[in-house]
Short mmCIF file of C-alpha atoms in Angstrom, two decimals:
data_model
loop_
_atom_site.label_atom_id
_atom_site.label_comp_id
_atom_site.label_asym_id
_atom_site.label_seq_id
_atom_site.Cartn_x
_atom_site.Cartn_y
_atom_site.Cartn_z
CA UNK A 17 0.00 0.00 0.00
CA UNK A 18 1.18 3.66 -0.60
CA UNK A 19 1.86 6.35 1.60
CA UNK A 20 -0.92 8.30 -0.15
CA UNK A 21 -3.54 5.18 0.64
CA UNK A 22 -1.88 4.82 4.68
CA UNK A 23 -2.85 7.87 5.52
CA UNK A 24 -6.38 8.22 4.37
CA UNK A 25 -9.24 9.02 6.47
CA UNK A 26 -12.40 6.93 6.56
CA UNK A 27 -13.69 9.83 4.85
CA UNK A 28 -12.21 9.44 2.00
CA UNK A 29 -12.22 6.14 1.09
CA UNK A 30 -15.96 6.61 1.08
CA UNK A 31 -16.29 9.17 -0.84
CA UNK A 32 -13.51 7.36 -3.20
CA UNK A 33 -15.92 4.06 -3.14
CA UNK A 34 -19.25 6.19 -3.36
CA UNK A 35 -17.62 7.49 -6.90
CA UNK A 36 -16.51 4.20 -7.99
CA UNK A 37 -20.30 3.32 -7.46
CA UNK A 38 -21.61 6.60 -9.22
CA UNK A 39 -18.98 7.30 -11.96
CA UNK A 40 -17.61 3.81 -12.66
CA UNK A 41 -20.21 1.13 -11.76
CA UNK A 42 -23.18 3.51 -12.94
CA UNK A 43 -25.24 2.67 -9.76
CA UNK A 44 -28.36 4.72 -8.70
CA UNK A 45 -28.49 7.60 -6.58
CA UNK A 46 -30.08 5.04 -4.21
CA UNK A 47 -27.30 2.53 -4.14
CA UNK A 48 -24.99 5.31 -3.81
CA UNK A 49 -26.72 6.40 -1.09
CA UNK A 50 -26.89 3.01 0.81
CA UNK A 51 -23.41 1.69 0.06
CA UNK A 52 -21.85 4.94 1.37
CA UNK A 53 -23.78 4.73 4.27
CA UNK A 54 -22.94 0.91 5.16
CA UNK A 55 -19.02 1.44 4.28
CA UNK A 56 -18.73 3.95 6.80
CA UNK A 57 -20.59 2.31 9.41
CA UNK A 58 -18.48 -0.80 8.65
CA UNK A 59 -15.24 1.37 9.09
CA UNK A 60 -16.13 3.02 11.68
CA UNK A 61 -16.58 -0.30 13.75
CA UNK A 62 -13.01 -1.25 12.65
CA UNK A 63 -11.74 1.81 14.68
CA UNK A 64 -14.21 1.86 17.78
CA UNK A 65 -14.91 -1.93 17.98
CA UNK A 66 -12.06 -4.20 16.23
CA UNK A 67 -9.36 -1.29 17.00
CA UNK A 68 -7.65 -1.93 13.70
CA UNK A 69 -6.91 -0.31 10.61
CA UNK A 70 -9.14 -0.38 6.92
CA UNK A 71 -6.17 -2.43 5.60
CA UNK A 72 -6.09 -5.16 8.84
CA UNK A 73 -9.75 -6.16 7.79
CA UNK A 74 -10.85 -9.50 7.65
CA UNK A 75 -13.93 -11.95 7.49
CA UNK A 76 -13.66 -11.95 11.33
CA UNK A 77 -14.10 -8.12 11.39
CA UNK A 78 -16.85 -8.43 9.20
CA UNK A 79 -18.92 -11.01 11.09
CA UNK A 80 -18.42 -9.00 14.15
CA UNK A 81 -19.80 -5.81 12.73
CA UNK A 82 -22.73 -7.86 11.19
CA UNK A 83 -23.26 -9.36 14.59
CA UNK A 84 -23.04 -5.89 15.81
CA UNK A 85 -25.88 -4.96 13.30
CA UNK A 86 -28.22 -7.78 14.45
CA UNK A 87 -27.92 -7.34 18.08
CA UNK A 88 -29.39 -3.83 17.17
CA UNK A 89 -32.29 -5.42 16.11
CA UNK A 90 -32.11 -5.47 12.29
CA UNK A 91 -33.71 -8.20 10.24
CA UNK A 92 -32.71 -10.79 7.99
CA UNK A 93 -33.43 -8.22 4.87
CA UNK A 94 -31.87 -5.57 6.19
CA UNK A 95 -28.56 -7.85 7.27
CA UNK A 96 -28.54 -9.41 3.52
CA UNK A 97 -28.16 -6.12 2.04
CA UNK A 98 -25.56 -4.96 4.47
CA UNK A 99 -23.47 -8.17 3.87
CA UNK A 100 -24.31 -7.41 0.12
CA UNK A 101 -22.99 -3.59 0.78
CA UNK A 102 -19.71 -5.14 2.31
CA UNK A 103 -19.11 -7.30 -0.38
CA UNK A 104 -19.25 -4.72 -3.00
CA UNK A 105 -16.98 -2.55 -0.41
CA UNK A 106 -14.39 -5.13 0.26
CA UNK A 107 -13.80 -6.49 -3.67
CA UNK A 108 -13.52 -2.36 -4.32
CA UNK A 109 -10.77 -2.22 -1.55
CA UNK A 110 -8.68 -5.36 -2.72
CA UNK A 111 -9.20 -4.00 -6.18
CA UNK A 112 -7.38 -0.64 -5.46
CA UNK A 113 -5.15 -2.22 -3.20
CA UNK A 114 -5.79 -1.18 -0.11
CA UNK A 115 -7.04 -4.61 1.57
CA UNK A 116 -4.32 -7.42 0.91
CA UNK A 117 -7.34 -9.52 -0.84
CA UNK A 118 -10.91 -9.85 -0.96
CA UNK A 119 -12.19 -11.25 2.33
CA UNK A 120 -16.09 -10.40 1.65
CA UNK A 121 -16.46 -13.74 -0.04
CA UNK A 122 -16.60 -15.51 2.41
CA UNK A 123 -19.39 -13.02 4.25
CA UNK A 124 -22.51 -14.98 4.58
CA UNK A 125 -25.99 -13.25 6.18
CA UNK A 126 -29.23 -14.58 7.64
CA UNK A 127 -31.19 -16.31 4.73
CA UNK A 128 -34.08 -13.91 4.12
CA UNK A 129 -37.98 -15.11 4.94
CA UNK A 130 -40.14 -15.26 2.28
CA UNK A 131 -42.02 -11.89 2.26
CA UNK A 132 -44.73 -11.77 0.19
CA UNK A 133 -45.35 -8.25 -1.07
CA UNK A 134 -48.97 -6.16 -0.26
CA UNK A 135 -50.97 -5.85 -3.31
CA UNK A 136 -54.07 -4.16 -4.98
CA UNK A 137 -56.75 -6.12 -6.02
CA UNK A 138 -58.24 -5.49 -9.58
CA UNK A 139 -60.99 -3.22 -7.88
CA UNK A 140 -58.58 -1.38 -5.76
CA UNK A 141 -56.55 -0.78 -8.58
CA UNK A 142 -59.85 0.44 -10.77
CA UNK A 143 -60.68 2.80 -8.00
CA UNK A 144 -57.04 4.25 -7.71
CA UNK A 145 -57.04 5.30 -11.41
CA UNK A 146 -60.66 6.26 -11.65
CA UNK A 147 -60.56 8.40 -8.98
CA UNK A 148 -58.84 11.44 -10.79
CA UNK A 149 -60.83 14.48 -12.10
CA UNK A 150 -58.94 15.86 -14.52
CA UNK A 151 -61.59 18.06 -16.38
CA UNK A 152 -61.43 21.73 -16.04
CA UNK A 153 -62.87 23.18 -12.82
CA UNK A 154 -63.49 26.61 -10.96
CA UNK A 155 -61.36 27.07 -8.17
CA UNK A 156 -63.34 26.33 -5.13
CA UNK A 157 -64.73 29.52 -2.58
CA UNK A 158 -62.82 27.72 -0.01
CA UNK A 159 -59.92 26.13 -1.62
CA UNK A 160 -56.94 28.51 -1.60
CA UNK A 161 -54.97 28.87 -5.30
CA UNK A 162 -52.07 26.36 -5.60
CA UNK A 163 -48.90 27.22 -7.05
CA UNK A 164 -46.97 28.82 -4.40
CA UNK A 165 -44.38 26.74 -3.12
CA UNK A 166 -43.80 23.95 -5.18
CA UNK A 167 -40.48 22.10 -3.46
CA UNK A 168 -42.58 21.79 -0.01
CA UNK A 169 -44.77 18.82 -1.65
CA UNK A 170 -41.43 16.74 -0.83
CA UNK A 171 -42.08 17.40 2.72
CA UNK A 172 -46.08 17.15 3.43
CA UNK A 173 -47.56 14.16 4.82
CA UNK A 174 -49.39 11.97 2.71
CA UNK A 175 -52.22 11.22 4.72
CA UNK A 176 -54.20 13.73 6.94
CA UNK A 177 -55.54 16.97 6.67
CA UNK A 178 -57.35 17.96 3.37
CA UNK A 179 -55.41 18.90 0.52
CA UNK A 180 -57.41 21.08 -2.77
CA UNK A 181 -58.38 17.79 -4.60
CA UNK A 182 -55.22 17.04 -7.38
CA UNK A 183 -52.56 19.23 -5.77
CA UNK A 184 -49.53 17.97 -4.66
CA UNK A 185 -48.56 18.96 -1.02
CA UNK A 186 -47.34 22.03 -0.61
CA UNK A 187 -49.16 23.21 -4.08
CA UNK A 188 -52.40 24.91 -2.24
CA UNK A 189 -50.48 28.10 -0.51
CA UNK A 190 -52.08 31.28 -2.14
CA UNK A 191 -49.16 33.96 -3.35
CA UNK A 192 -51.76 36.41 -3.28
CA UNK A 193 -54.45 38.32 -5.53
CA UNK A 194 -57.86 38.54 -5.14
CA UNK A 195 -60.14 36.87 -1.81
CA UNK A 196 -61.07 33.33 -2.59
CA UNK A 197 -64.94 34.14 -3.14
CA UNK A 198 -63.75 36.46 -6.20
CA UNK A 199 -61.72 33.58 -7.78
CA UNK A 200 -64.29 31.47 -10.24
CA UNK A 201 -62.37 30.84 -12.55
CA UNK A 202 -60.48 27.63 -13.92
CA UNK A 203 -56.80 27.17 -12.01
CA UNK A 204 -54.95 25.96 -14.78
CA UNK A 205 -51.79 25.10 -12.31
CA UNK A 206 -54.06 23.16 -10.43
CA UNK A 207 -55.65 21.24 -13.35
CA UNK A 208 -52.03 20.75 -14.71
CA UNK A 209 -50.79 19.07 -11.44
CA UNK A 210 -54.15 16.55 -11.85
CA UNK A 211 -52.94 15.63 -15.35
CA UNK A 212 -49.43 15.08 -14.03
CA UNK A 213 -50.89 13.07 -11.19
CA UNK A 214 -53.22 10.79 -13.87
CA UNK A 215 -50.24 10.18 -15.89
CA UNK A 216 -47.82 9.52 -13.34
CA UNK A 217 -50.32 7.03 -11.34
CA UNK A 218 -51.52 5.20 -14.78
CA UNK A 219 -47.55 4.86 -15.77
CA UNK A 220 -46.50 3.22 -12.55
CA UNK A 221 -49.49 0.87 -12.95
CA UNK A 222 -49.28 0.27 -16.73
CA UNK A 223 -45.64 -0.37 -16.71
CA UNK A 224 -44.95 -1.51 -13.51
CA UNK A 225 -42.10 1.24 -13.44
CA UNK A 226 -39.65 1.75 -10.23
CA UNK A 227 -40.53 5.42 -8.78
CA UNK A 228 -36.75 6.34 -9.28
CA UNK A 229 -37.09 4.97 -13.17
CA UNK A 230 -40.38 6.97 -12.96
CA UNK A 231 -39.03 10.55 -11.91
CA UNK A 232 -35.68 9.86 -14.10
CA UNK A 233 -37.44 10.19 -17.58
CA UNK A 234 -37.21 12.89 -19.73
CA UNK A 235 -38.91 13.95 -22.88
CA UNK A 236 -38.58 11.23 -25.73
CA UNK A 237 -38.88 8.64 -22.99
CA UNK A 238 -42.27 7.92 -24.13
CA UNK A 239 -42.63 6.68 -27.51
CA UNK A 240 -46.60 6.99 -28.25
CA UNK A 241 -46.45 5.79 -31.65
CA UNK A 242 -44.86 2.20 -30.17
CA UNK A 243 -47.00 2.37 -26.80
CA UNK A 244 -43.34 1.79 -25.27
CA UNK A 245 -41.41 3.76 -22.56
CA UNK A 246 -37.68 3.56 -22.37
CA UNK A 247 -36.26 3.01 -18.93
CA UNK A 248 -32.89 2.86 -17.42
CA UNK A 249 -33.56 0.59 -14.12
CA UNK A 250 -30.43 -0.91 -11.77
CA UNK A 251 -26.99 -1.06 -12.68
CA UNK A 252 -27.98 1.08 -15.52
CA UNK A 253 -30.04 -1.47 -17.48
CA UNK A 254 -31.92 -0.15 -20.14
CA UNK A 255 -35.42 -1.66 -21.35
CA UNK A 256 -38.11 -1.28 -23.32
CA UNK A 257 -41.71 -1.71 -21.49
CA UNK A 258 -45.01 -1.63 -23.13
CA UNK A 259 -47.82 1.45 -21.98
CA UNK A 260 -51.06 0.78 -21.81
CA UNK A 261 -53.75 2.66 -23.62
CA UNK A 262 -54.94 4.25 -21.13
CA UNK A 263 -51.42 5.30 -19.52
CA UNK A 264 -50.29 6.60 -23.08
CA UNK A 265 -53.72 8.65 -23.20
CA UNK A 266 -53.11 10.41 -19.76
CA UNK A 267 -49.22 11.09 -20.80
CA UNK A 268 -50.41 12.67 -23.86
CA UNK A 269 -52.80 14.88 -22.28
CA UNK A 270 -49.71 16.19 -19.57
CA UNK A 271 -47.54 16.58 -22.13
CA UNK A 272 -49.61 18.60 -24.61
CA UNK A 273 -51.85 20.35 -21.77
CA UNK A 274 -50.29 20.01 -18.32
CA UNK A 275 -46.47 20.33 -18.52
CA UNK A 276 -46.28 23.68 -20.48
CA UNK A 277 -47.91 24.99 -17.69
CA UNK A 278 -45.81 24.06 -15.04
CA UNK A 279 -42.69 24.23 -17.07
CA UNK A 280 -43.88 27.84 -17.35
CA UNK A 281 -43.48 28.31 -13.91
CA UNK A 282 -39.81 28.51 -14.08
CA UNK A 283 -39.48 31.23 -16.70
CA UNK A 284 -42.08 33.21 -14.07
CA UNK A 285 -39.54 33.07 -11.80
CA UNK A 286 -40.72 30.50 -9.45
CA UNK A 287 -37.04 28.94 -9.13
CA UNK A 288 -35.94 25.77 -10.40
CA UNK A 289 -36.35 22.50 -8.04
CA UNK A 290 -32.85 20.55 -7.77
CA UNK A 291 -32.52 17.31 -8.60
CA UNK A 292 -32.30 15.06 -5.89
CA UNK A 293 -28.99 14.16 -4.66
CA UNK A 294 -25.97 14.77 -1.59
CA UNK A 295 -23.72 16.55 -3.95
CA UNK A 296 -20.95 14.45 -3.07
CA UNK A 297 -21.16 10.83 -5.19
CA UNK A 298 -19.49 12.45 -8.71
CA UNK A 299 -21.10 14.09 -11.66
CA UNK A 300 -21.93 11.28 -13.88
CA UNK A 301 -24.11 11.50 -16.84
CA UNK A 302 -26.62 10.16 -15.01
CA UNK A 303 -26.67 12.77 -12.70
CA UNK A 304 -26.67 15.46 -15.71
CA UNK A 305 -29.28 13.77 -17.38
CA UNK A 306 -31.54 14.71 -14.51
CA UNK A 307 -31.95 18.28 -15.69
CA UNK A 308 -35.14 19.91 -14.73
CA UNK A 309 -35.63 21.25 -18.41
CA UNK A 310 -35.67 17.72 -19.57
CA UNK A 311 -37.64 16.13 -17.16
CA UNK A 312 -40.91 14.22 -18.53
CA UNK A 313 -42.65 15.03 -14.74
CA UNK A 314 -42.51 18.96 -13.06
CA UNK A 315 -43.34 20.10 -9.65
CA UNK A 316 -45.17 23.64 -9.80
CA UNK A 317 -42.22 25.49 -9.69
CA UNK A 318 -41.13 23.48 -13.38
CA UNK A 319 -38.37 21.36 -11.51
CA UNK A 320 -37.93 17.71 -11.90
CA UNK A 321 -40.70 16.16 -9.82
CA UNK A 322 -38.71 14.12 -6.84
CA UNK A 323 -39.89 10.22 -5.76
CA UNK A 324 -40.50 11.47 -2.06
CA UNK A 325 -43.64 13.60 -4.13
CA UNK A 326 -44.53 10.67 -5.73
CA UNK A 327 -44.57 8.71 -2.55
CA UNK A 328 -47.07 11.30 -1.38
CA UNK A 329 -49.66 11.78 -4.14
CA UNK A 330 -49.73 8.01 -4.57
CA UNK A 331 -50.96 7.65 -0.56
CA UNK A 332 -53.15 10.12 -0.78
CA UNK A 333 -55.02 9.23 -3.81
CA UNK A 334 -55.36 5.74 -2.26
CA UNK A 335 -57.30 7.28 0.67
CA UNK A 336 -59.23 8.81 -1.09
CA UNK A 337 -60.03 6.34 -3.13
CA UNK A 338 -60.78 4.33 0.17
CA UNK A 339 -58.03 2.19 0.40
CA UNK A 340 -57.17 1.47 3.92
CA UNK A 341 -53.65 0.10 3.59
CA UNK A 342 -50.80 2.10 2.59
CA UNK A 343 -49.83 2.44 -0.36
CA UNK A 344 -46.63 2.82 -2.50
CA UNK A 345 -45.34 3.15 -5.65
CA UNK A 346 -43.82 -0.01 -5.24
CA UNK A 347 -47.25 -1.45 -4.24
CA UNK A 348 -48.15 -0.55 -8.11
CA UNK A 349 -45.19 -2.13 -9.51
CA UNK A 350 -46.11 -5.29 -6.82
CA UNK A 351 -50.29 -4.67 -8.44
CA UNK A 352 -49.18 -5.00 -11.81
CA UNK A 353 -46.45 -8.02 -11.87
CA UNK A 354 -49.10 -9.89 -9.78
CA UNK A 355 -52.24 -8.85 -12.27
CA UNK A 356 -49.95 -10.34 -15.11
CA UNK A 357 -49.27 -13.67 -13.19
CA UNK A 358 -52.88 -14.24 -12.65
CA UNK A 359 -53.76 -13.23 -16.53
CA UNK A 360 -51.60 -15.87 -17.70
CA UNK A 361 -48.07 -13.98 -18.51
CA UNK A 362 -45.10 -16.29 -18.38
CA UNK A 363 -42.77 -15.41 -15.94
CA UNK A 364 -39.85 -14.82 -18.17
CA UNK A 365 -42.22 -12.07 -19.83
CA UNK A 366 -42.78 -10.46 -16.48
CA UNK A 367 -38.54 -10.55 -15.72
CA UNK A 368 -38.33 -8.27 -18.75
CA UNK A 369 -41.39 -5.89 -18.04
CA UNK A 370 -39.70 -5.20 -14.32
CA UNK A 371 -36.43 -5.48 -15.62
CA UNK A 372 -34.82 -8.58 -12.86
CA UNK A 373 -31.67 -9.76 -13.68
CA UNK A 374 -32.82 -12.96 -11.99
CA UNK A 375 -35.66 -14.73 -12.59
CA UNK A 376 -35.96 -16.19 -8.89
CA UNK A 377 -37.22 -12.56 -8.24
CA UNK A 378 -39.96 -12.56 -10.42
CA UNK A 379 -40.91 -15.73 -8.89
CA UNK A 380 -42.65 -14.33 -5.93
CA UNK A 381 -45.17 -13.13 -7.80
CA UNK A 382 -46.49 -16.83 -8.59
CA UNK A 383 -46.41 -17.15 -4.80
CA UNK A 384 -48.48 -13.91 -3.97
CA UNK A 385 -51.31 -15.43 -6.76
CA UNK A 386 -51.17 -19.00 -5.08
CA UNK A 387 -51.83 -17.18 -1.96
CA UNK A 388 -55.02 -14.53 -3.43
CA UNK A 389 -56.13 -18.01 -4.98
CA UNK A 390 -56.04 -19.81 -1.48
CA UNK A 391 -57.56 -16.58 0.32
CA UNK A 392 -60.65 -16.59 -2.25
CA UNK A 393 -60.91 -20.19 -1.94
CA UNK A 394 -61.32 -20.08 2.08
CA UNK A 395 -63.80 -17.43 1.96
CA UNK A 396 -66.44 -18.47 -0.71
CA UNK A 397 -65.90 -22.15 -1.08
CA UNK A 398 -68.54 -24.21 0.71
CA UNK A 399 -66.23 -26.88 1.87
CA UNK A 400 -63.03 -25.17 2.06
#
């Protein structure tokens, strides 16, 4: 090892491994995230715990901290994808030489329990999509005009209180003008963020899309002659999924009606919403391509919409479509594989339309049906 690499902080390697991920390995912003977060935790358990250096680290050192991990109370999920963070740390670190060898191998974790995801039923699903006016409407006597502070809709809760119907949290907060009784007529901010919400719920449904794939596309991603969106999933994967009719309808109305609107909003001198990100994982073209100005889904301020708004409009249209549970945009993604299962899609159809790199993944989907199946059986079957 060279003097250079002796003397490093903890620091430092991380943000040296976190750009490996970003720049080299072209992992998400969520990976990036994760791995960062795990490689420092495991160093710094080297120092307090182990009392030795980055470079003395071995498969004993690594069991310890994992031990250390469980007796905190973490789960067999969450210990897998720390021993899978460790791995990827430790085969960097032998790789730039500053481990002797690769010790992760030999890093084993809890097997997981099968966890069978929470999904919509048909109905629930129906109900979801349905349950978005996006017709022109006067602004209500009571309802205060949206468009004031668009990047506080990352922040509001999703369920609670009673947002204007189709605005985002955070999109209700009058700037101004005349008293609400005055206002009659049609709030085309408001109206755009319904169309944006329509298209963005039918999408995640129709394609079964990841919310960071979702919030990554810009324009072009969508190609409505084909009914196809192009999306680049983990590891920077590219594929091409199909878009329903209806999805590719709502899309088209955003684009042509909705997003000029709110892209608008930036040359009024709203400000520009910045993508998401900790500024310190490298500049990749990844992270370039996430330009607001290119961005297929705006906030009201005509920055790049961010997945913690999605979260958020997602719950609370499920409310109000009275769904009890909560509700994701993963639970879509979950709604959608497991609709396909039950209408007869091969599974090897459904690995390409979520984009798995292993078809054991996909699997559980044929488990979740098997169990719907059994659950129907029990409840209307005379003799079950």
């Amino acid at each position: 090892m060279s003097t250079e690499r002796a003397t490093e902080t903890d620091e430092q390697i991380v943000d040296a491994f976190a750009a490996h991920l970003d720049l080299e390995r072209g992992r998400s912003e969520h990976t990036v995230r994760a791995y960062r977060r795990e490689a420092a935790a495991l160093l710094a358990h080297l120092r307090e715990v182990e009392r030795i250096a980055p470079a003395e680290l071995d498969v004993t050192a690594l069991r310890s901290w994992l031990g250390a991990r469980a007796e905190t109370g973490a789960g067999a999920s969450t210990l897998a994808r720390s021993a899978a963070a460790a791995r990827t740390f430790t085969t960097w670190l032998a790789a730039t030489g500053r481990i002797p060898h690769d010790v992760g191998g030999r890093l084993r974790a809890p097997r997981r329990g099968r966890h069978l995801p929470a999904v919509l039923t048909d109905e629930q699903a129906g109900s979801l999509l349905d349950g978005i006016v996006t017709e022109p409407a006067p602004r209500r006597s009571d309802a205060p005009a949206p468009g004031a502070d668009a990047d506080s809709e990352d922040a509001a809760p999703a369920r609670g209180g009673t947002p204007t119907p189709g605005a985002t949290a955070g999109e209700g907060t009058a700037a101004g003008g005349a008293p609400a009784e005055e206002r009659s007529e049609v709030d085309p901010v408001q109206r755009a963020v319904q169309l944006r919400d329509a298209a963005v719920l039918e999408l995640l449904y129709s394609s079964g899309l990841r919310v960071s794939e979702l919030v990554a596309l810009d324009l072009g991603g969508i190609d409505m002659a084909q009914g196809t969106v192009r999306v680049r999933g983990k590891g920077d994967k590219e594929r091409i999924v199909p878009v329903g009719v209806p999805a590719l309808e709502a899309l088209r109305r955003w684009e042509t009606e909705g997003r000029p609107v709110l892209a608008g909003a930036t040359a009024a001198g709203r400000g520009t919403a910045q993508a998401p990100g900790n500024g310190r994982a490298g500049t990749s073209a990844a992270r370039r391509a996430k330009a607001p100005g290119r961005a297929l889904f705006l906030g009201v301020r005509g920055g790049r919409l961010g997945d913690r708004a999605v979260r958020t409009l997602v719950d609370r249209y499920a409310a109000r479509a009275g769904i009890a549970r909560h509700v994701t945009p993963h639970t879509l993604r979950h709604s959608a594989a497991t609709h396909l299962v039950e209408g007869g899609a091969d599974l090897r159809s459904v690995q390409d339309f979520l984009g798995h790199s292993s078809l054991a993944t996909t699997q559980i989907y044929t488990h979740v049906s098997a169990e719907r199946l059994r659950s129907t059986v029990e409840q209307a079957h005379p003799r079950a």
